[in-house]
Short mmCIF file of C-alpha atoms in Angstrom, two decimals:
data_model
loop_
_atom_site.label_atom_id
_atom_site.label_comp_id
_atom_site.label_asym_id
_atom_site.label_seq_id
_atom_site.Cartn_x
_atom_site.Cartn_y
_atom_site.Cartn_z
CA UNK A 1 45.76 9.41 -1.79
CA UNK A 2 43.71 10.31 1.89
CA UNK A 3 45.31 8.33 4.91
CA UNK A 4 42.11 6.49 5.43
CA UNK A 5 40.67 3.23 5.41
CA UNK A 6 37.64 2.34 3.48
CA UNK A 7 36.92 -1.09 5.35
CA UNK A 8 38.12 -0.63 9.03
CA UNK A 9 38.49 3.42 9.25
CA UNK A 10 41.78 3.28 10.37
CA UNK A 11 43.15 7.21 9.82
CA UNK A 12 46.32 8.83 11.15
CA UNK A 13 47.16 9.63 14.44
CA UNK A 14 48.71 12.50 15.69
CA UNK A 15 51.62 12.81 18.52
CA UNK A 16 54.72 14.53 19.15
CA UNK A 17 58.66 13.52 18.38
CA UNK A 18 60.55 13.45 21.42
CA UNK A 19 64.37 14.95 20.54
CA UNK A 20 67.45 13.59 22.44
CA UNK A 21 67.09 17.09 24.17
CA UNK A 22 63.25 16.53 25.21
CA UNK A 23 61.89 18.75 22.35
CA UNK A 24 58.99 17.74 21.34
CA UNK A 25 57.63 18.72 17.50
CA UNK A 26 54.25 17.28 16.23
CA UNK A 27 54.31 14.29 14.07
CA UNK A 28 51.65 11.93 12.46
CA UNK A 29 51.37 8.48 12.92
CA UNK A 30 49.77 7.33 8.79
CA UNK A 31 48.51 3.67 9.02
CA UNK A 32 49.92 1.40 6.34
CA UNK A 33 47.25 2.21 3.36
CA UNK A 34 47.58 0.58 -0.11
CA UNK A 35 45.40 0.70 -3.12
CA UNK A 36 44.47 -3.04 -4.36
CA UNK A 37 42.00 -3.61 -7.17
CA UNK A 38 39.76 -6.89 -6.53
CA UNK A 39 37.44 -8.80 -8.98
CA UNK A 40 33.50 -8.41 -7.62
CA UNK A 41 31.98 -11.56 -9.31
CA UNK A 42 28.62 -10.55 -8.38
CA UNK A 43 29.01 -7.14 -10.24
CA UNK A 44 30.82 -8.28 -13.23
CA UNK A 45 33.50 -5.78 -13.05
CA UNK A 46 36.50 -4.93 -10.44
CA UNK A 47 36.48 -3.20 -7.65
CA UNK A 48 39.58 -0.75 -6.05
CA UNK A 49 39.72 -0.42 -2.65
CA UNK A 50 41.80 2.03 -0.24
CA UNK A 51 42.84 -0.74 2.16
CA UNK A 52 45.16 -0.73 5.07
CA UNK A 53 47.78 -3.65 5.49
CA UNK A 54 45.05 -5.63 8.21
CA UNK A 55 41.86 -4.28 6.17
CA UNK A 56 43.74 -6.86 3.33
CA UNK A 57 44.21 -9.89 5.13
CA UNK A 58 40.43 -9.14 6.51
CA UNK A 59 39.18 -9.32 2.86
CA UNK A 60 41.33 -12.69 2.89
CA UNK A 61 39.49 -13.78 5.34
CA UNK A 62 35.81 -12.79 5.31
CA UNK A 63 35.90 -12.84 0.92
CA UNK A 64 35.39 -9.91 -1.49
CA UNK A 65 31.76 -9.23 -1.00
CA UNK A 66 30.97 -9.74 2.44
CA UNK A 67 34.12 -6.82 2.63
CA UNK A 68 32.41 -4.54 -0.03
CA UNK A 69 28.72 -4.91 1.90
CA UNK A 70 30.88 -3.87 4.43
CA UNK A 71 31.89 -1.08 3.58
CA UNK A 72 28.61 0.10 1.63
CA UNK A 73 26.68 -0.29 4.99
CA UNK A 74 29.44 2.89 6.66
CA UNK A 75 28.25 4.56 3.29
CA UNK A 76 30.99 4.43 1.26
CA UNK A 77 30.36 4.59 -2.78
CA UNK A 78 32.65 1.49 -4.10
#
């Protein structure tokens, strides 16, 4: 699963892991990505979205129809 959110566009961040001896090695900070299925009443079907935990809360507030409209405005096929 690709580690990016369809609604917010959150992607992994990159940085360094610093050991006790202060050696630096690369690491990756992944967003909390979940796959969630929503009923899209306007189209009479389910849609499966790849969302971050923050975006799931956003969908709960603004509604599925509005969230899908925002995703499609970004140019992502749903």
